[in-house]
PDB file of N, CA and C in Angstrom:
ATOM      1  N   UNK A 911       1.428   5.025 -16.596  1.00 83.00           N
ATOM      2  CA  UNK A 911       1.268   6.272 -17.312  1.00 83.00           C
ATOM      3  C   UNK A 911       1.218   7.427 -16.309  1.00 83.00           C
ATOM      4  N   UNK A 912       1.641   8.598 -16.774  1.00 89.00           N
ATOM      5  CA  UNK A 912       1.741   9.763 -15.917  1.00 89.00           C
ATOM      6  C   UNK A 912       1.038  10.958 -16.549  1.00 89.00           C
ATOM      7  N   UNK A 913       0.606  11.881 -15.701  1.00 92.00           N
ATOM      8  CA  UNK A 913      -0.042  13.113 -16.163  1.00 92.00           C
ATOM      9  C   UNK A 913       0.728  14.295 -15.584  1.00 92.00           C
ATOM     10  N   UNK A 914       1.124  15.221 -16.451  1.00 93.00           N
ATOM     11  CA  UNK A 914       1.828  16.432 -16.031  1.00 93.00           C
ATOM     12  C   UNK A 914       0.796  17.466 -15.593  1.00 93.00           C
ATOM     13  N   UNK A 915       0.910  17.936 -14.335  1.00 94.00           N
ATOM     14  CA  UNK A 915      -0.059  18.885 -13.784  1.00 94.00           C
ATOM     15  C   UNK A 915       0.400  20.336 -13.855  1.00 94.00           C
ATOM     16  N   UNK A 916       1.620  20.562 -14.319  1.00 93.00           N
ATOM     17  CA  UNK A 916       2.167  21.907 -14.361  1.00 93.00           C
ATOM     18  C   UNK A 916       3.439  21.965 -13.538  1.00 93.00           C
ATOM     19  N   UNK A 917       4.247  22.984 -13.798  1.00 91.00           N
ATOM     20  CA  UNK A 917       5.509  23.096 -13.078  1.00 91.00           C
ATOM     21  C   UNK A 917       6.316  21.822 -13.255  1.00 91.00           C
ATOM     22  N   UNK A 918       6.774  21.286 -12.144  1.00 92.00           N
ATOM     23  CA  UNK A 918       7.530  20.035 -12.190  1.00 92.00           C
ATOM     24  C   UNK A 918       6.735  18.890 -11.577  1.00 92.00           C
ATOM     25  N   UNK A 919       5.416  19.034 -11.493  1.00 94.00           N
ATOM     26  CA  UNK A 919       4.572  18.030 -10.841  1.00 94.00           C
ATOM     27  C   UNK A 919       3.974  17.064 -11.848  1.00 94.00           C
ATOM     28  N   UNK A 920       4.255  15.788 -11.603  1.00 93.00           N
ATOM     29  CA  UNK A 920       3.717  14.709 -12.424  1.00 93.00           C
ATOM     30  C   UNK A 920       3.129  13.672 -11.469  1.00 93.00           C
ATOM     31  N   UNK A 921       1.942  13.158 -11.817  1.00 94.00           N
ATOM     32  CA  UNK A 921       1.320  12.128 -10.983  1.00 94.00           C
ATOM     33  C   UNK A 921       1.051  10.882 -11.825  1.00 94.00           C
ATOM     34  N   UNK A 922       0.898   9.778 -11.152  1.00 91.00           N
ATOM     35  CA  UNK A 922       0.497   8.545 -11.840  1.00 91.00           C
ATOM     36  C   UNK A 922      -0.976   8.673 -12.226  1.00 91.00           C
ATOM     37  N   UNK A 923      -1.310   8.256 -13.410  1.00 88.00           N
ATOM     38  CA  UNK A 923      -2.703   8.313 -13.875  1.00 88.00           C
ATOM     39  C   UNK A 923      -3.604   7.481 -12.976  1.00 88.00           C
ATOM     40  N   UNK A 924      -3.071   6.423 -12.407  1.00 90.00           N
ATOM     41  CA  UNK A 924      -3.873   5.547 -11.536  1.00 90.00           C
ATOM     42  C   UNK A 924      -4.276   6.229 -10.227  1.00 90.00           C
ATOM     43  N   UNK A 925      -3.582   7.296  -9.829  1.00 92.00           N
ATOM     44  CA  UNK A 925      -3.903   8.040  -8.608  1.00 92.00           C
ATOM     45  C   UNK A 925      -5.028   9.051  -8.815  1.00 92.00           C
ATOM     46  N   UNK A 926      -5.297   9.405 -10.059  1.00 92.00           N
ATOM     47  CA  UNK A 926      -6.256  10.449 -10.401  1.00 92.00           C
ATOM     48  C   UNK A 926      -7.684  10.039 -10.052  1.00 92.00           C
ATOM     49  N   UNK A 927      -8.380  10.929  -9.352  1.00 94.00           N
ATOM     50  CA  UNK A 927      -9.786  10.706  -9.028  1.00 94.00           C
ATOM     51  C   UNK A 927     -10.670  11.666  -9.823  1.00 94.00           C
ATOM     52  N   UNK A 928     -10.313  12.967  -9.821  1.00 94.00           N
ATOM     53  CA  UNK A 928     -11.154  13.956 -10.510  1.00 94.00           C
ATOM     54  C   UNK A 928     -10.351  15.195 -10.877  1.00 94.00           C
ATOM     55  N   UNK A 929     -10.833  15.896 -11.903  1.00 95.00           N
ATOM     56  CA  UNK A 929     -10.279  17.171 -12.329  1.00 95.00           C
ATOM     57  C   UNK A 929     -11.436  18.159 -12.391  1.00 95.00           C
ATOM     58  N   UNK A 930     -11.290  19.295 -11.686  1.00 94.00           N
ATOM     59  CA  UNK A 930     -12.345  20.301 -11.640  1.00 94.00           C
ATOM     60  C   UNK A 930     -11.801  21.658 -12.029  1.00 94.00           C
ATOM     61  N   UNK A 931     -12.660  22.493 -12.588  1.00 94.00           N
ATOM     62  CA  UNK A 931     -12.335  23.898 -12.793  1.00 94.00           C
ATOM     63  C   UNK A 931     -12.244  24.550 -11.415  1.00 94.00           C
ATOM     64  N   UNK A 932     -11.391  25.528 -11.256  1.00 93.00           N
ATOM     65  CA  UNK A 932     -11.177  26.172  -9.958  1.00 93.00           C
ATOM     66  C   UNK A 932     -12.466  26.811  -9.421  1.00 93.00           C
ATOM     67  N   UNK A 933     -13.390  27.153 -10.293  1.00 92.00           N
ATOM     68  CA  UNK A 933     -14.638  27.791  -9.853  1.00 92.00           C
ATOM     69  C   UNK A 933     -15.487  26.877  -8.978  1.00 92.00           C
ATOM     70  N   UNK A 934     -15.281  25.562  -9.052  1.00 89.00           N
ATOM     71  CA  UNK A 934     -16.064  24.628  -8.230  1.00 89.00           C
ATOM     72  C   UNK A 934     -15.787  24.851  -6.739  1.00 89.00           C
ATOM     73  N   UNK A 935     -14.614  25.379  -6.436  1.00 83.00           N
ATOM     74  CA  UNK A 935     -14.241  25.632  -5.047  1.00 83.00           C
ATOM     75  C   UNK A 935     -15.189  26.634  -4.387  1.00 83.00           C
ATOM     76  N   UNK A 936     -15.686  27.578  -5.163  1.00 83.00           N
ATOM     77  CA  UNK A 936     -16.556  28.611  -4.620  1.00 83.00           C
ATOM     78  C   UNK A 936     -18.036  28.372  -4.902  1.00 83.00           C
ATOM     79  N   UNK A 937     -18.340  27.547  -5.881  1.00 87.00           N
ATOM     80  CA  UNK A 937     -19.722  27.404  -6.314  1.00 87.00           C
ATOM     81  C   UNK A 937     -20.523  26.352  -5.555  1.00 87.00           C
ATOM     82  N   UNK A 938     -19.862  25.475  -4.842  1.00 84.00           N
ATOM     83  CA  UNK A 938     -20.556  24.396  -4.166  1.00 84.00           C
ATOM     84  C   UNK A 938     -20.153  24.327  -2.697  1.00 84.00           C
ATOM     85  N   UNK A 939     -21.141  24.249  -1.836  1.00 90.00           N
ATOM     86  CA  UNK A 939     -20.876  24.171  -0.400  1.00 90.00           C
ATOM     87  C   UNK A 939     -20.113  22.891  -0.055  1.00 90.00           C
ATOM     88  N   UNK A 940     -20.482  21.790  -0.679  1.00 91.00           N
ATOM     89  CA  UNK A 940     -19.831  20.507  -0.403  1.00 91.00           C
ATOM     90  C   UNK A 940     -18.373  20.524  -0.861  1.00 91.00           C
ATOM     91  N   UNK A 941     -18.125  21.049  -2.053  1.00 90.00           N
ATOM     92  CA  UNK A 941     -16.743  21.095  -2.530  1.00 90.00           C
ATOM     93  C   UNK A 941     -15.903  22.036  -1.674  1.00 90.00           C
ATOM     94  N   UNK A 942     -16.492  23.141  -1.220  1.00 91.00           N
ATOM     95  CA  UNK A 942     -15.790  24.071  -0.343  1.00 91.00           C
ATOM     96  C   UNK A 942     -15.395  23.373   0.960  1.00 91.00           C
ATOM     97  N   UNK A 943     -16.303  22.597   1.530  1.00 94.00           N
ATOM     98  CA  UNK A 943     -16.012  21.857   2.760  1.00 94.00           C
ATOM     99  C   UNK A 943     -14.920  20.814   2.518  1.00 94.00           C
ATOM    100  N   UNK A 944     -14.986  20.140   1.384  1.00 93.00           N
ATOM    101  CA  UNK A 944     -13.978  19.137   1.038  1.00 93.00           C
ATOM    102  C   UNK A 944     -12.591  19.763   0.970  1.00 93.00           C
ATOM    103  N   UNK A 945     -12.486  20.907   0.291  1.00 93.00           N
ATOM    104  CA  UNK A 945     -11.198  21.596   0.149  1.00 93.00           C
ATOM    105  C   UNK A 945     -10.701  22.095   1.496  1.00 93.00           C
ATOM    106  N   UNK A 946     -11.599  22.642   2.304  1.00 94.00           N
ATOM    107  CA  UNK A 946     -11.207  23.118   3.640  1.00 94.00           C
ATOM    108  C   UNK A 946     -10.660  21.974   4.493  1.00 94.00           C
ATOM    109  N   UNK A 947     -11.312  20.818   4.429  1.00 96.00           N
ATOM    110  CA  UNK A 947     -10.853  19.662   5.203  1.00 96.00           C
ATOM    111  C   UNK A 947      -9.498  19.175   4.698  1.00 96.00           C
ATOM    112  N   UNK A 948      -9.322  19.152   3.389  1.00 96.00           N
ATOM    113  CA  UNK A 948      -8.034  18.741   2.819  1.00 96.00           C
ATOM    114  C   UNK A 948      -6.927  19.697   3.256  1.00 96.00           C
ATOM    115  N   UNK A 949      -7.219  21.002   3.270  1.00 96.00           N
ATOM    116  CA  UNK A 949      -6.232  21.990   3.715  1.00 96.00           C
ATOM    117  C   UNK A 949      -5.910  21.799   5.195  1.00 96.00           C
ATOM    118  N   UNK A 950      -6.938  21.550   5.991  1.00 97.00           N
ATOM    119  CA  UNK A 950      -6.753  21.328   7.434  1.00 97.00           C
ATOM    120  C   UNK A 950      -5.861  20.104   7.675  1.00 97.00           C
ATOM    121  N   UNK A 951      -6.046  19.069   6.857  1.00 97.00           N
ATOM    122  CA  UNK A 951      -5.256  17.839   6.972  1.00 97.00           C
ATOM    123  C   UNK A 951      -3.904  17.943   6.269  1.00 97.00           C
ATOM    124  N   UNK A 952      -3.590  19.136   5.745  1.00 97.00           N
ATOM    125  CA  UNK A 952      -2.341  19.400   5.011  1.00 97.00           C
ATOM    126  C   UNK A 952      -2.192  18.481   3.802  1.00 97.00           C
ATOM    127  N   UNK A 953      -3.285  18.331   3.081  1.00 97.00           N
ATOM    128  CA  UNK A 953      -3.289  17.485   1.886  1.00 97.00           C
ATOM    129  C   UNK A 953      -3.570  18.285   0.625  1.00 97.00           C
ATOM    130  N   UNK A 954      -3.193  19.562   0.637  1.00 97.00           N
ATOM    131  CA  UNK A 954      -3.319  20.385  -0.562  1.00 97.00           C
ATOM    132  C   UNK A 954      -1.926  20.853  -0.972  1.00 97.00           C
ATOM    133  N   UNK A 955      -1.768  21.091  -2.257  1.00 96.00           N
ATOM    134  CA  UNK A 955      -0.487  21.576  -2.765  1.00 96.00           C
ATOM    135  C   UNK A 955      -0.728  22.477  -3.960  1.00 96.00           C
ATOM    136  N   UNK A 956      -0.146  23.671  -3.906  1.00 96.00           N
ATOM    137  CA  UNK A 956      -0.244  24.578  -5.043  1.00 96.00           C
ATOM    138  C   UNK A 956       0.977  24.361  -5.917  1.00 96.00           C
ATOM    139  N   UNK A 957       0.745  24.204  -7.197  1.00 95.00           N
ATOM    140  CA  UNK A 957       1.820  23.959  -8.153  1.00 95.00           C
ATOM    141  C   UNK A 957       2.234  25.281  -8.769  1.00 95.00           C
ATOM    142  N   UNK A 958       3.458  25.670  -8.553  1.00 89.00           N
ATOM    143  CA  UNK A 958       4.004  26.889  -9.144  1.00 89.00           C
ATOM    144  C   UNK A 958       3.458  28.163  -8.526  1.00 89.00           C
ATOM    145  N   UNK A 959       3.852  29.267  -9.122  1.00 90.00           N
ATOM    146  CA  UNK A 959       3.487  30.596  -8.639  1.00 90.00           C
ATOM    147  C   UNK A 959       2.339  31.204  -9.449  1.00 90.00           C
ATOM    148  N   UNK A 960       1.998  30.574 -10.555  1.00 91.00           N
ATOM    149  CA  UNK A 960       0.970  31.120 -11.442  1.00 91.00           C
ATOM    150  C   UNK A 960      -0.420  30.998 -10.831  1.00 91.00           C
ATOM    151  N   UNK A 961      -1.365  31.715 -11.422  1.00 94.00           N
ATOM    152  CA  UNK A 961      -2.765  31.638 -10.991  1.00 94.00           C
ATOM    153  C   UNK A 961      -3.297  30.225 -11.201  1.00 94.00           C
ATOM    154  N   UNK A 962      -4.009  29.718 -10.209  1.00 95.00           N
ATOM    155  CA  UNK A 962      -4.564  28.360 -10.289  1.00 95.00           C
ATOM    156  C   UNK A 962      -5.812  28.374 -11.169  1.00 95.00           C
ATOM    157  N   UNK A 963      -5.908  27.385 -12.044  1.00 96.00           N
ATOM    158  CA  UNK A 963      -7.035  27.280 -12.955  1.00 96.00           C
ATOM    159  C   UNK A 963      -7.855  26.019 -12.736  1.00 96.00           C
ATOM    160  N   UNK A 964      -7.264  25.031 -12.036  1.00 96.00           N
ATOM    161  CA  UNK A 964      -7.995  23.784 -11.825  1.00 96.00           C
ATOM    162  C   UNK A 964      -7.597  23.112 -10.515  1.00 96.00           C
ATOM    163  N   UNK A 965      -8.464  22.225 -10.072  1.00 95.00           N
ATOM    164  CA  UNK A 965      -8.211  21.390  -8.906  1.00 95.00           C
ATOM    165  C   UNK A 965      -8.097  19.953  -9.391  1.00 95.00           C
ATOM    166  N   UNK A 966      -7.053  19.280  -8.954  1.00 96.00           N
ATOM    167  CA  UNK A 966      -6.850  17.880  -9.320  1.00 96.00           C
ATOM    168  C   UNK A 966      -6.903  17.068  -8.029  1.00 96.00           C
ATOM    169  N   UNK A 967      -7.886  16.195  -7.938  1.00 96.00           N
ATOM    170  CA  UNK A 967      -8.060  15.375  -6.744  1.00 96.00           C
ATOM    171  C   UNK A 967      -7.447  14.006  -7.012  1.00 96.00           C
ATOM    172  N   UNK A 968      -6.525  13.608  -6.127  1.00 96.00           N
ATOM    173  CA  UNK A 968      -5.906  12.286  -6.216  1.00 96.00           C
ATOM    174  C   UNK A 968      -6.224  11.515  -4.942  1.00 96.00           C
ATOM    175  N   UNK A 969      -5.718  10.317  -4.865  1.00 93.00           N
ATOM    176  CA  UNK A 969      -5.972   9.487  -3.698  1.00 93.00           C
ATOM    177  C   UNK A 969      -5.401  10.097  -2.418  1.00 93.00           C
ATOM    178  N   UNK A 970      -4.321  10.866  -2.534  1.00 94.00           N
ATOM    179  CA  UNK A 970      -3.659  11.383  -1.341  1.00 94.00           C
ATOM    180  C   UNK A 970      -3.640  12.897  -1.191  1.00 94.00           C
ATOM    181  N   UNK A 971      -3.886  13.630  -2.259  1.00 96.00           N
ATOM    182  CA  UNK A 971      -3.778  15.090  -2.216  1.00 96.00           C
ATOM    183  C   UNK A 971      -4.758  15.766  -3.155  1.00 96.00           C
ATOM    184  N   UNK A 972      -4.903  17.077  -2.920  1.00 97.00           N
ATOM    185  CA  UNK A 972      -5.626  17.943  -3.843  1.00 97.00           C
ATOM    186  C   UNK A 972      -4.607  18.965  -4.345  1.00 97.00           C
ATOM    187  N   UNK A 973      -4.425  19.016  -5.647  1.00 97.00           N
ATOM    188  CA  UNK A 973      -3.457  19.919  -6.251  1.00 97.00           C
ATOM    189  C   UNK A 973      -4.170  21.102  -6.893  1.00 97.00           C
ATOM    190  N   UNK A 974      -3.618  22.300  -6.679  1.00 97.00           N
ATOM    191  CA  UNK A 974      -4.055  23.503  -7.372  1.00 97.00           C
ATOM    192  C   UNK A 974      -3.126  23.660  -8.565  1.00 97.00           C
ATOM    193  N   UNK A 975      -3.655  23.466  -9.768  1.00 97.00           N
ATOM    194  CA  UNK A 975      -2.833  23.470 -10.972  1.00 97.00           C
ATOM    195  C   UNK A 975      -3.013  24.753 -11.789  1.00 97.00           C
ATOM    196  N   UNK A 976      -1.919  25.247 -12.382  1.00 96.00           N
ATOM    197  CA  UNK A 976      -2.019  26.418 -13.261  1.00 96.00           C
ATOM    198  C   UNK A 976      -2.503  26.057 -14.668  1.00 96.00           C
ATOM    199  N   UNK A 977      -2.719  24.772 -14.925  1.00 96.00           N
ATOM    200  CA  UNK A 977      -3.191  24.321 -16.232  1.00 96.00           C
ATOM    201  C   UNK A 977      -4.715  24.172 -16.179  1.00 96.00           C
ATOM    202  N   UNK A 978      -5.381  24.569 -17.229  1.00 96.00           N
ATOM    203  CA  UNK A 978      -6.846  24.530 -17.247  1.00 96.00           C
ATOM    204  C   UNK A 978      -7.364  23.102 -17.124  1.00 96.00           C
ATOM    205  N   UNK A 979      -8.546  22.987 -16.559  1.00 95.00           N
ATOM    206  CA  UNK A 979      -9.162  21.670 -16.389  1.00 95.00           C
ATOM    207  C   UNK A 979      -9.411  21.005 -17.742  1.00 95.00           C
ATOM    208  N   UNK A 980      -9.720  21.784 -18.757  1.00 93.00           N
ATOM    209  CA  UNK A 980      -9.959  21.251 -20.096  1.00 93.00           C
ATOM    210  C   UNK A 980      -8.699  20.575 -20.642  1.00 93.00           C
ATOM    211  N   UNK A 981      -7.569  21.236 -20.496  1.00 93.00           N
ATOM    212  CA  UNK A 981      -6.301  20.676 -20.968  1.00 93.00           C
ATOM    213  C   UNK A 981      -5.935  19.414 -20.194  1.00 93.00           C
ATOM    214  N   UNK A 982      -6.100  19.447 -18.875  1.00 93.00           N
ATOM    215  CA  UNK A 982      -5.786  18.269 -18.063  1.00 93.00           C
ATOM    216  C   UNK A 982      -6.698  17.094 -18.398  1.00 93.00           C
ATOM    217  N   UNK A 983      -7.978  17.387 -18.639  1.00 91.00           N
ATOM    218  CA  UNK A 983      -8.907  16.318 -19.010  1.00 91.00           C
ATOM    219  C   UNK A 983      -8.526  15.703 -20.357  1.00 91.00           C
ATOM    220  N   UNK A 984      -8.070  16.530 -21.311  1.00 90.00           N
ATOM    221  CA  UNK A 984      -7.624  16.017 -22.600  1.00 90.00           C
ATOM    222  C   UNK A 984      -6.416  15.101 -22.427  1.00 90.00           C
ATOM    223  N   UNK A 985      -5.480  15.500 -21.565  1.00 85.00           N
ATOM    224  CA  UNK A 985      -4.300  14.681 -21.316  1.00 85.00           C
ATOM    225  C   UNK A 985      -4.704  13.338 -20.708  1.00 85.00           C
ATOM    226  N   UNK A 986      -5.594  13.368 -19.741  1.00 85.00           N
ATOM    227  CA  UNK A 986      -6.054  12.134 -19.092  1.00 85.00           C
ATOM    228  C   UNK A 986      -6.791  11.252 -20.098  1.00 85.00           C
ATOM    229  N   UNK A 987      -7.613  11.863 -20.932  1.00 82.00           N
ATOM    230  CA  UNK A 987      -8.374  11.111 -21.935  1.00 82.00           C
ATOM    231  C   UNK A 987      -7.450  10.435 -22.949  1.00 82.00           C
ATOM    232  N   UNK A 988      -6.389  11.141 -23.344  1.00 80.00           N
ATOM    233  CA  UNK A 988      -5.429  10.568 -24.289  1.00 80.00           C
ATOM    234  C   UNK A 988      -4.780   9.316 -23.705  1.00 80.00           C
ATOM    235  N   UNK A 989      -4.490   9.348 -22.411  1.00 74.00           N
ATOM    236  CA  UNK A 989      -3.887   8.179 -21.765  1.00 74.00           C
ATOM    237  C   UNK A 989      -4.842   6.992 -21.776  1.00 74.00           C
ATOM    238  N   UNK A 990      -6.115   7.286 -21.571  1.00 70.00           N
ATOM    239  CA  UNK A 990      -7.104   6.208 -21.501  1.00 70.00           C
ATOM    240  C   UNK A 990      -7.389   5.598 -22.869  1.00 70.00           C
ATOM    241  N   UNK A 991      -7.310   6.394 -23.907  1.00 72.00           N
ATOM    242  CA  UNK A 991      -7.638   5.904 -25.240  1.00 72.00           C
ATOM    243  C   UNK A 991      -6.458   5.253 -25.959  1.00 72.00           C
ATOM    244  N   UNK A 992      -5.244   5.470 -25.458  1.00 66.00           N
ATOM    245  CA  UNK A 992      -4.064   4.860 -26.107  1.00 66.00           C
ATOM    246  C   UNK A 992      -3.797   3.489 -25.610  1.00 66.00           C
TER     247      UNK A 992
END
């Protein structure tokens, strides 16, 4: 199963670790450090040109998605319940 993250980016559902609202990047010292380290290791990717609304953490990358965390969580939940 796959999850569409926005633009032309699709990931395997099995790679998904977490979905966060973009505000977590600024609200938590630990999450800020995590994102900084991922950027330093070149493991971040911004999807499209639109404003980022969520962070999607996978086994190999952190994606900045223009789709809200609520919508992405609903998509992931639908995959799990089907």
